[in-house]
Amino acid sequence: MKKTILITGGAGFIGSHVVRLFVQKYPDYKIVNLDTLTYAGNLENLKDIENETNYTFVKADITNGEEMYQLFEKYNFDSVIHLAAESHVDRSIADPNAFIQTNVMGTANLLNAARKNWDGKYDGKLFYHVSTDEVYGSLGSTGFFLETTPYDPQSPYSASKAASDHLVRAYGNTYHLPFVITNCSNNYGPNQFPEKLIPLFINNIKTNKSLPVYGDGKYTRDWLYVVDHARAIDMVYHKGKQGETYNIGGFNEWQNIELIKLLCIKMDEMLGREAGESEKLITYIKDRPGHDRRYAIDANKIKNELGWEPSVTFEEGLTKTIDWYLTNDLWLKHVTSGDYQKYYSNQYIHN
Ligand code: NAD
Ligand code: TYD
């Protein structure tokens, strides 16, 4: 079936994998990637598909409500897969406003544009909102996040994502706008901006810089390879029930310090360094304010109802990821020049 799909944030980490999957797998769909290209948006992520005939890039900012109306009018989107967001917790602590503008207001602008353009004729329409497990707050040493877990966001980032989730559900309830929401755990893989734990530490090990571990290092996250998240989005987009929420996770919990040690071991091997060399770079630093202790997703609903499961083991995923960062020097060089240096020294040197 022919469809025009708006994917927002498609030049970012997860968005670029989703855009690639949809462009390559569905030649009949026209994919419009809307992205304002913040520090995290990078068209180099999509070089391999930029000339495909079913792909269009539009540089636009979702905080501009008028522009969102105009784009809906121009393209008559059948559906939206909304990933555009400010996405890094540490930046949300330093400057919450950008998160409120993009994640809350930007989502409201897209909902308003979809509602106006679709005008109650919802057949074949879908607003797919991509969210995070961080909206559920922090777990103790036991238990898992279910789709029914009450929201309890703890950081400006997670609060802004929670607000956007609530807005999507409210538009569904009030205006019958067809929607689906997925809440995913921590992603890793190629093309992730080196501010998040795994790509930051890979880059620091590669360049022999210290590895800044927050607090006692015993914080826990559930890690999923980004291509498996994109596969889940494809599945929920096509087979998910409207009005439903699906949690997506890797069934793969790691304490930060254990994960960091594994990364060091693998990188010593892959860089031909002496065993134990990279671990010497580990440095414990001041904790992140309000740091969530543990996230853990119960992803059985999507597994049982839609048959989705991660396809890549953590061992394979980490190897592919390290390999990608070691072979894509130019990509890393481009994203770590200029503003990145300022961010790095504010976050890690003057803090
Ligand atoms: P990212 O920061 O790598 O990419 C975000 C993209 O959005 C960038 O390309 C950026 O240019 C674009 N963007 C930002 N503000 C915009 C605006 N005002 N208008 C238009 N485009 C704008 O983020 P990511 O890690 O790829 O995350 C994508 C989505 O997935 C986010 O909604 C995030 O909350 C969610 N998510 C991320 C993770 C994760 O581990 N990274 C996990 C679960 C959910
Ligand atoms: P991050 O990748 O920022 O994801 P999130 O906070 O959204 O889960 O961080 C993952 C974990 O790693 C989190 O517990 C914070 C920790 N961390 C560090 O210890 N040092 C760092 O420099 C960073 C960026 C994260």
CSV table of C-alpha atoms and ligand atoms in Angstrom, one decimal:
chain,number,residue,atom,x,y,z
A,1,MET,CA,0.0,0.0,0.0
A,2,LYS,CA,1.3,3.5,-0.8
A,3,LYS,CA,1.7,5.8,2.2
A,4,THR,CA,3.5,9.0,3.0
A,5,ILE,CA,5.1,8.7,6.4
A,6,LEU,CA,6.6,11.6,8.4
A,7,ILE,CA,9.5,10.5,10.5
A,8,THR,CA,10.7,13.2,12.9
A,9,GLY,CA,14.3,13.3,14.3
A,10,GLY,CA,15.4,11.0,11.5
A,11,ALA,CA,18.9,12.5,11.4
A,12,GLY,CA,19.6,11.4,15.0
A,13,PHE,CA,20.8,8.2,16.4
A,14,ILE,CA,17.7,6.0,16.5
A,15,GLY,CA,15.8,8.0,13.9
A,16,SER,CA,18.4,7.3,11.2
A,17,HIS,CA,18.2,3.6,11.8
A,18,VAL,CA,14.4,3.8,11.6
A,19,VAL,CA,14.5,5.9,8.4
A,20,ARG,CA,17.0,3.4,6.7
A,21,LEU,CA,14.8,0.4,7.6
A,22,PHE,CA,11.6,2.0,6.3
A,23,VAL,CA,13.2,3.4,3.1
A,24,GLN,CA,14.9,0.1,2.2
A,25,LYS,CA,12.1,-2.3,3.3
A,26,TYR,CA,9.1,-0.4,1.9
A,27,PRO,CA,9.8,1.0,-1.6
A,28,ASP,CA,6.1,1.9,-1.9
A,29,TYR,CA,6.2,4.2,1.1
A,30,LYS,CA,7.4,7.8,0.7
A,31,ILE,CA,9.5,8.6,3.8
A,32,VAL,CA,9.8,12.3,4.8
A,33,ASN,CA,12.5,12.8,7.4
A,34,LEU,CA,12.0,16.1,9.3
A,35,ASP,CA,14.8,17.2,11.4
A,36,THR,CA,16.2,20.6,12.5
A,37,LEU,CA,19.7,19.2,12.8
A,38,THR,CA,20.7,20.1,16.3
A,39,TYR,CA,24.1,19.0,17.6
A,40,ALA,CA,22.7,15.5,17.6
A,41,GLY,CA,21.3,15.5,14.1
A,42,ASN,CA,23.7,14.5,11.4
A,43,LEU,CA,22.9,13.8,7.8
A,44,GLU,CA,26.1,11.8,7.5
A,45,ASN,CA,24.1,9.1,9.3
A,46,LEU,CA,22.0,8.6,6.1
A,47,LYS,CA,24.6,9.0,3.3
A,48,ASP,CA,23.9,5.5,2.0
A,49,ILE,CA,20.2,6.2,1.4
A,50,GLU,CA,20.0,9.9,0.7
A,51,ASN,CA,19.4,9.5,-3.1
A,52,GLU,CA,16.7,6.9,-2.8
A,53,THR,CA,13.6,8.0,-4.7
A,54,ASN,CA,11.2,7.2,-1.8
A,55,TYR,CA,13.2,9.4,0.6
A,56,THR,CA,13.0,13.2,1.2
A,57,PHE,CA,14.7,15.3,3.9
A,58,VAL,CA,13.1,18.5,5.2
A,59,LYS,CA,15.0,20.8,7.6
A,60,ALA,CA,12.4,22.1,10.0
A,61,ASP,CA,11.9,22.7,13.7
A,62,ILE,CA,9.0,21.0,15.5
A,63,THR,CA,8.8,24.0,17.9
A,64,ASN,CA,7.4,26.0,14.9
A,65,GLY,CA,3.7,25.2,15.0
A,66,GLU,CA,2.8,27.1,11.9
A,67,GLU,CA,5.5,25.3,9.8
A,68,MET,CA,4.1,21.9,11.0
A,69,TYR,CA,0.6,22.8,9.7
A,70,GLN,CA,2.1,23.8,6.4
A,71,LEU,CA,4.1,20.6,6.1
A,72,PHE,CA,1.1,18.5,6.8
A,73,GLU,CA,-0.8,20.5,4.2
A,74,LYS,CA,2.0,20.1,1.6
A,75,TYR,CA,2.6,16.3,2.1
A,76,ASN,CA,-0.7,15.0,3.5
A,77,PHE,CA,1.1,12.5,5.8
A,78,ASP,CA,-0.8,9.3,6.4
A,79,SER,CA,1.2,8.7,9.6
A,80,VAL,CA,3.8,10.1,11.8
A,81,ILE,CA,6.7,8.3,13.6
A,82,HIS,CA,7.8,10.9,16.1
A,83,LEU,CA,11.3,10.6,17.4
A,84,ALA,CA,12.6,14.2,17.4
A,85,ALA,CA,13.6,15.2,20.9
A,86,GLU,CA,16.2,16.5,23.1
A,87,SER,CA,17.5,13.2,24.5
A,88,HIS,CA,20.4,13.5,26.9
A,89,VAL,CA,19.7,13.6,30.7
A,90,ASP,CA,22.8,15.5,31.6
A,91,ARG,CA,21.9,18.3,29.1
A,92,SER,CA,18.4,18.4,30.6
A,93,ILE,CA,19.9,19.0,34.0
A,94,ALA,CA,22.1,21.8,32.7
A,95,ASP,CA,19.3,23.4,30.5
A,96,PRO,CA,15.8,22.1,30.9
A,97,ASN,CA,14.1,24.7,28.7
A,98,ALA,CA,15.2,23.2,25.4
A,99,PHE,CA,13.6,19.9,26.5
A,100,ILE,CA,10.3,21.5,27.4
A,101,GLN,CA,10.2,23.4,24.1
A,102,THR,CA,11.1,20.5,21.9
A,103,ASN,CA,9.7,17.5,23.7
A,104,VAL,CA,6.5,19.0,25.1
A,105,MET,CA,5.7,22.0,22.8
A,106,GLY,CA,7.1,20.3,19.7
A,107,THR,CA,5.0,17.2,20.3
A,108,ALA,CA,1.9,19.3,20.9
A,109,ASN,CA,2.6,21.1,17.5
A,110,LEU,CA,2.7,17.8,15.7
A,111,LEU,CA,-0.5,16.6,17.3
A,112,ASN,CA,-2.3,19.8,16.4
A,113,ALA,CA,-1.1,19.6,12.8
A,114,ALA,CA,-2.1,15.9,12.5
A,115,ARG,CA,-5.5,16.7,14.1
A,116,LYS,CA,-6.2,19.6,11.8
A,117,ASN,CA,-5.0,17.9,8.6
A,118,TRP,CA,-6.7,14.6,9.3
A,119,ASP,CA,-9.9,16.4,10.4
A,120,GLY,CA,-11.6,13.5,12.0
A,121,LYS,CA,-11.0,11.2,8.9
A,122,TYR,CA,-8.8,8.7,10.7
A,123,ASP,CA,-8.9,5.7,8.4
A,124,GLY,CA,-5.4,4.6,7.7
A,125,LYS,CA,-3.9,7.3,9.9
A,126,LEU,CA,-1.5,6.8,12.9
A,127,PHE,CA,0.5,9.0,15.3
A,128,TYR,CA,3.3,6.8,16.5
A,129,HIS,CA,5.1,8.4,19.5
A,130,VAL,CA,8.5,7.0,20.4
A,131,SER,CA,9.2,7.3,24.1
A,132,THR,CA,11.5,6.1,26.8
A,133,ASP,CA,11.3,3.8,29.9
A,134,GLU,CA,12.6,6.7,31.9
A,135,VAL,CA,9.1,8.1,32.3
A,136,TYR,CA,8.4,5.3,34.8
A,137,GLY,CA,11.1,6.6,37.2
A,138,SER,CA,13.6,4.6,39.1
A,139,LEU,CA,13.4,1.0,40.4
A,140,GLY,CA,15.0,-0.5,43.5
A,141,SER,CA,17.0,-3.7,43.2
A,142,THR,CA,13.9,-5.8,42.1
A,143,GLY,CA,10.9,-5.4,39.8
A,144,PHE,CA,10.4,-4.4,36.2
A,145,PHE,CA,8.6,-1.6,34.4
A,146,LEU,CA,5.3,-2.8,32.9
A,147,GLU,CA,3.0,-0.8,30.5
A,148,THR,CA,0.8,-0.3,33.5
A,149,THR,CA,3.5,1.1,35.8
A,150,PRO,CA,2.5,4.6,37.0
A,151,TYR,CA,4.6,7.4,35.6
A,152,ASP,CA,7.1,8.9,38.0
A,153,PRO,CA,9.7,10.8,36.0
A,154,GLN,CA,12.7,12.1,37.9
A,155,SER,CA,14.8,14.3,35.5
A,156,PRO,CA,13.8,17.2,33.3
A,157,TYR,CA,14.3,14.9,30.3
A,158,SER,CA,12.0,12.2,31.5
A,159,ALA,CA,9.5,14.7,32.8
A,160,SER,CA,9.3,16.3,29.3
A,161,LYS,CA,9.0,12.9,27.7
A,162,ALA,CA,6.2,11.9,30.2
A,163,ALA,CA,4.4,15.1,29.4
A,164,SER,CA,4.6,14.4,25.7
A,165,ASP,CA,3.2,10.8,26.3
A,166,HIS,CA,0.3,12.2,28.3
A,167,LEU,CA,-0.5,14.7,25.5
A,168,VAL,CA,-0.5,11.9,22.9
A,169,ARG,CA,-2.9,9.8,25.0
A,170,ALA,CA,-5.1,12.9,25.8
A,171,TYR,CA,-5.5,13.6,22.0
A,172,GLY,CA,-6.4,10.0,21.5
A,173,ASN,CA,-9.0,10.1,24.3
A,174,THR,CA,-10.4,13.5,23.5
A,175,TYR,CA,-10.2,13.7,19.7
A,176,HIS,CA,-10.0,10.0,18.9
A,177,LEU,CA,-6.6,10.7,17.2
A,178,PRO,CA,-5.3,7.2,16.4
A,179,PHE,CA,-2.0,6.7,18.3
A,180,VAL,CA,0.4,4.1,19.6
A,181,ILE,CA,3.3,4.7,22.1
A,182,THR,CA,6.4,2.6,22.7
A,183,ASN,CA,8.7,3.1,25.7
A,184,CYS,CA,12.1,1.7,25.1
A,185,SER,CA,15.1,1.0,27.3
A,186,ASN,CA,18.7,2.4,26.7
A,187,ASN,CA,19.8,1.9,23.1
A,188,TYR,CA,23.4,1.5,21.9
A,189,GLY,CA,24.9,1.0,18.4
A,190,PRO,CA,26.4,2.8,15.5
A,191,ASN,CA,25.8,6.6,15.0
A,192,GLN,CA,25.1,7.4,18.7
A,193,PHE,CA,26.4,10.8,19.7
A,194,PRO,CA,29.4,10.4,22.1
A,195,GLU,CA,27.7,12.0,25.1
A,196,LYS,CA,25.8,8.8,26.1
A,197,LEU,CA,27.6,6.2,28.1
A,198,ILE,CA,28.7,3.6,25.5
A,199,PRO,CA,29.9,5.8,22.6
A,200,LEU,CA,31.5,8.3,25.1
A,201,PHE,CA,33.4,5.5,26.7
A,202,ILE,CA,34.4,3.9,23.4
A,203,ASN,CA,35.8,7.2,22.2
A,204,ASN,CA,37.6,7.9,25.5
A,205,ILE,CA,39.2,4.4,25.5
A,206,LYS,CA,40.2,4.9,21.9
A,207,THR,CA,41.8,8.2,22.7
A,208,ASN,CA,43.2,7.2,26.1
A,209,LYS,CA,41.1,9.7,28.0
A,210,SER,CA,39.7,9.0,31.5
A,211,LEU,CA,36.4,7.2,31.9
A,212,PRO,CA,34.1,9.3,34.1
A,213,VAL,CA,32.0,6.9,36.2
A,214,TYR,CA,29.2,8.8,38.0
A,215,GLY,CA,28.8,8.0,41.7
A,216,ASP,CA,29.5,4.4,42.8
A,217,GLY,CA,29.0,3.0,39.3
A,218,LYS,CA,26.3,0.7,40.6
A,219,TYR,CA,23.5,2.2,38.6
A,220,THR,CA,21.7,-0.3,36.3
A,221,ARG,CA,20.4,0.0,32.8
A,222,ASP,CA,18.8,-2.4,30.3
A,223,TRP,CA,20.6,-2.2,26.9
A,224,LEU,CA,19.1,-2.8,23.5
A,225,TYR,CA,20.9,-2.8,20.1
A,226,VAL,CA,19.5,0.1,18.1
A,227,VAL,CA,18.6,-2.0,15.0
A,228,ASP,CA,16.4,-4.2,17.2
A,229,HIS,CA,14.6,-1.0,18.4
A,230,ALA,CA,14.0,0.0,14.8
A,231,ARG,CA,12.7,-3.6,14.1
A,232,ALA,CA,10.3,-3.2,17.0
A,233,ILE,CA,9.1,0.2,15.7
A,234,ASP,CA,8.5,-1.4,12.3
A,235,MET,CA,6.5,-4.2,14.0
A,236,VAL,CA,4.4,-1.9,16.2
A,237,TYR,CA,3.8,0.5,13.3
A,238,HIS,CA,2.3,-2.3,11.2
A,239,LYS,CA,0.8,-4.7,13.8
A,240,GLY,CA,0.4,-2.8,17.0
A,241,LYS,CA,-3.1,-2.1,18.4
A,242,GLN,CA,-4.1,1.5,18.2
A,243,GLY,CA,-4.3,3.3,21.6
A,244,GLU,CA,-1.9,0.8,23.1
A,245,THR,CA,1.5,1.2,24.8
A,246,TYR,CA,4.3,-1.3,24.2
A,247,ASN,CA,7.5,-1.5,26.3
A,248,ILE,CA,10.6,-2.4,24.4
A,249,GLY,CA,13.7,-3.7,26.1
A,250,GLY,CA,16.7,-5.9,25.7
A,251,PHE,CA,16.2,-8.4,28.6
A,252,ASN,CA,19.7,-7.3,29.3
A,253,GLU,CA,20.5,-5.5,32.5
A,254,TRP,CA,23.9,-4.3,33.4
A,255,GLN,CA,25.4,-2.4,36.3
A,256,ASN,CA,27.4,0.5,34.8
A,257,ILE,CA,30.7,-0.5,36.2
A,258,GLU,CA,30.3,-4.1,35.0
A,259,LEU,CA,29.4,-2.9,31.5
A,260,ILE,CA,32.4,-0.5,31.5
A,261,LYS,CA,34.8,-3.3,32.5
A,262,LEU,CA,33.5,-5.5,29.7
A,263,LEU,CA,33.9,-2.6,27.3
A,264,CYS,CA,37.5,-2.2,28.5
A,265,ILE,CA,38.3,-5.9,28.0
A,266,LYS,CA,36.8,-6.0,24.5
A,267,MET,CA,38.6,-2.8,23.5
A,268,ASP,CA,41.9,-4.0,24.8
A,269,GLU,CA,41.4,-7.1,22.6
A,270,MET,CA,40.2,-5.1,19.5
A,271,LEU,CA,42.9,-2.4,19.8
A,272,GLY,CA,45.7,-5.0,20.5
A,273,ARG,CA,46.4,-3.5,23.9
A,274,GLU,CA,47.7,-5.4,26.9
A,275,ALA,CA,44.9,-6.9,29.0
A,276,GLY,CA,43.9,-4.5,31.8
A,277,GLU,CA,45.3,-1.3,30.1
A,278,SER,CA,41.9,0.4,29.4
A,279,GLU,CA,40.6,-0.3,32.9
A,280,LYS,CA,43.2,2.0,34.3
A,281,LEU,CA,41.3,4.9,32.7
A,282,ILE,CA,38.3,4.4,35.0
A,283,THR,CA,37.8,7.4,37.2
A,284,TYR,CA,34.9,7.8,39.7
A,285,ILE,CA,33.5,11.3,39.6
A,286,LYS,CA,30.7,13.3,41.2
A,287,ASP,CA,27.3,11.7,40.8
A,288,ARG,CA,24.6,13.0,38.4
A,289,PRO,CA,22.0,14.9,40.4
A,290,GLY,CA,18.8,12.9,40.9
A,291,HIS,CA,20.4,9.9,39.2
A,292,ASP,CA,17.9,7.1,38.6
A,293,ARG,CA,19.2,3.9,40.3
A,294,ARG,CA,17.8,1.2,38.1
A,295,TYR,CA,15.7,0.8,34.9
A,296,ALA,CA,14.5,-2.6,33.9
A,297,ILE,CA,11.8,-3.3,31.2
A,298,ASP,CA,9.4,-6.1,31.1
A,299,ALA,CA,9.1,-6.5,27.3
A,300,ASN,CA,6.8,-9.5,27.4
A,301,LYS,CA,3.8,-7.7,25.9
A,302,ILE,CA,5.5,-6.9,22.6
A,303,LYS,CA,7.1,-10.4,22.7
A,304,ASN,CA,3.9,-12.3,23.3
A,305,GLU,CA,1.4,-10.2,21.3
A,306,LEU,CA,3.6,-9.2,18.3
A,307,GLY,CA,6.4,-11.8,18.3
A,308,TRP,CA,9.2,-9.3,18.7
A,309,GLU,CA,12.4,-10.2,20.4
A,310,PRO,CA,15.9,-8.8,20.2
A,311,SER,CA,17.9,-10.5,17.4
A,312,VAL,CA,21.4,-9.4,18.4
A,313,THR,CA,23.1,-10.6,21.6
A,314,PHE,CA,24.8,-8.0,23.8
A,315,GLU,CA,28.2,-9.6,23.0
A,316,GLU,CA,27.5,-9.3,19.2
A,317,GLY,CA,26.0,-5.8,19.5
A,318,LEU,CA,28.9,-4.4,21.5
A,319,THR,CA,31.5,-5.9,19.1
A,320,LYS,CA,29.6,-4.4,16.1
A,321,THR,CA,29.4,-1.1,17.9
A,322,ILE,CA,33.0,-0.9,18.9
A,323,ASP,CA,34.0,-1.9,15.4
A,324,TRP,CA,31.9,0.8,13.9
A,325,TYR,CA,33.4,3.5,16.1
A,326,LEU,CA,36.9,2.2,15.3
A,327,THR,CA,36.3,2.3,11.6
A,328,ASN,CA,34.4,5.6,11.3
A,329,ASP,CA,37.1,8.0,12.4
A,330,LEU,CA,35.8,10.8,10.2
A,331,TRP,CA,32.3,10.6,11.6
A,332,LEU,CA,33.7,10.8,15.1
A,333,LYS,CA,36.1,13.6,14.2
A,334,HIS,CA,33.2,15.7,12.8
A,335,VAL,CA,30.9,15.3,15.8
A,336,THR,CA,33.6,15.8,18.4
A,337,SER,CA,34.9,19.1,17.1
A,338,GLY,CA,33.7,22.5,18.0
A,339,ASP,CA,30.8,22.6,20.4
A,340,TYR,CA,31.4,19.1,21.6
A,341,GLN,CA,34.7,20.3,23.2
A,342,LYS,CA,32.8,23.0,25.1
A,343,TYR,CA,30.1,20.5,26.2
A,344,TYR,CA,32.8,18.1,27.4
A,345,SER,CA,34.7,20.6,29.5
A,346,ASN,CA,31.5,22.0,31.1
A,347,GLN,CA,30.2,18.5,31.9
A,348,TYR,CA,33.5,16.8,32.9
A,349,ILE,CA,36.2,19.3,33.6
A,350,HIS,CA,34.6,22.4,35.2
A,351,ASN,CA,31.9,20.4,37.1
B,1,NAD,P1,19.2,11.9,19.3
B,1,NAD,O1,19.4,13.0,20.3
B,1,NAD,O2,20.3,11.1,18.8
B,1,NAD,O3,18.4,12.5,18.1
B,1,NAD,C1,17.3,13.4,18.2
B,1,NAD,C2,17.1,14.0,16.8
B,1,NAD,O4,16.0,15.0,16.9
B,1,NAD,C3,18.3,14.8,16.2
B,1,NAD,O5,18.5,14.4,14.9
B,1,NAD,C4,17.9,16.2,16.4
B,1,NAD,O6,18.4,17.1,15.4
B,1,NAD,C5,16.3,16.1,16.2
B,1,NAD,N1,15.7,17.3,16.9
B,1,NAD,C6,15.9,17.8,18.1
B,1,NAD,N2,15.1,18.8,18.3
B,1,NAD,C7,14.4,19.0,17.2
B,1,NAD,C8,13.4,20.0,16.8
B,1,NAD,N3,13.0,20.9,17.7
B,1,NAD,N4,12.8,19.9,15.6
B,1,NAD,C9,13.2,18.9,14.8
B,1,NAD,N5,14.1,18.0,15.1
B,1,NAD,C10,14.7,18.0,16.3
B,1,NAD,O7,18.1,11.0,20.1
B,1,NAD,P2,17.9,9.4,20.0
B,1,NAD,O8,18.7,8.8,21.0
B,1,NAD,O9,18.0,9.0,18.6
B,1,NAD,O10,16.4,9.3,20.5
B,1,NAD,C11,15.3,9.4,19.6
B,1,NAD,C12,14.0,9.3,20.3
B,1,NAD,O11,14.0,8.0,21.0
B,1,NAD,C13,13.8,10.3,21.4
B,1,NAD,O12,12.4,10.7,21.3
B,1,NAD,C14,14.1,9.7,22.7
B,1,NAD,O13,13.4,10.2,23.7
B,1,NAD,C15,13.7,8.2,22.4
B,1,NAD,N6,14.5,7.2,23.1
B,1,NAD,C16,15.8,7.2,23.1
B,1,NAD,C17,16.5,6.2,23.8
B,1,NAD,C18,18.0,6.1,23.8
B,1,NAD,O14,18.6,5.2,24.4
B,1,NAD,N7,18.7,6.9,23.0
B,1,NAD,C19,15.8,5.2,24.4
B,1,NAD,C20,14.4,5.2,24.4
B,1,NAD,C21,13.7,6.2,23.7
B,2,TYD,P1,23.3,7.6,29.6
B,2,TYD,O1,23.9,7.0,28.5
B,2,TYD,O2,23.4,9.1,29.8
B,2,TYD,O3,21.7,7.2,29.6
B,2,TYD,P2,20.6,7.4,30.7
B,2,TYD,O4,21.0,8.3,31.8
B,2,TYD,O5,19.5,8.1,29.9
B,2,TYD,O6,20.2,6.1,31.2
B,2,TYD,O7,23.8,7.0,31.0
B,2,TYD,C1,23.7,5.6,31.2
B,2,TYD,C2,24.3,5.3,32.6
B,2,TYD,O8,25.7,5.7,32.7
B,2,TYD,C3,23.6,6.2,33.7
B,2,TYD,O9,23.5,5.5,34.9
B,2,TYD,C4,24.6,7.4,33.9
B,2,TYD,C5,26.0,6.7,33.6
B,2,TYD,N1,27.0,7.6,33.1
B,2,TYD,C6,28.3,7.7,33.7
B,2,TYD,O10,28.5,7.0,34.7
B,2,TYD,N2,29.2,8.5,33.2
B,2,TYD,C7,29.0,9.2,32.1
B,2,TYD,O11,29.8,10.0,31.6
B,2,TYD,C8,27.7,9.1,31.4
B,2,TYD,C9,27.4,9.9,30.2
B,2,TYD,C10,26.7,8.2,31.9
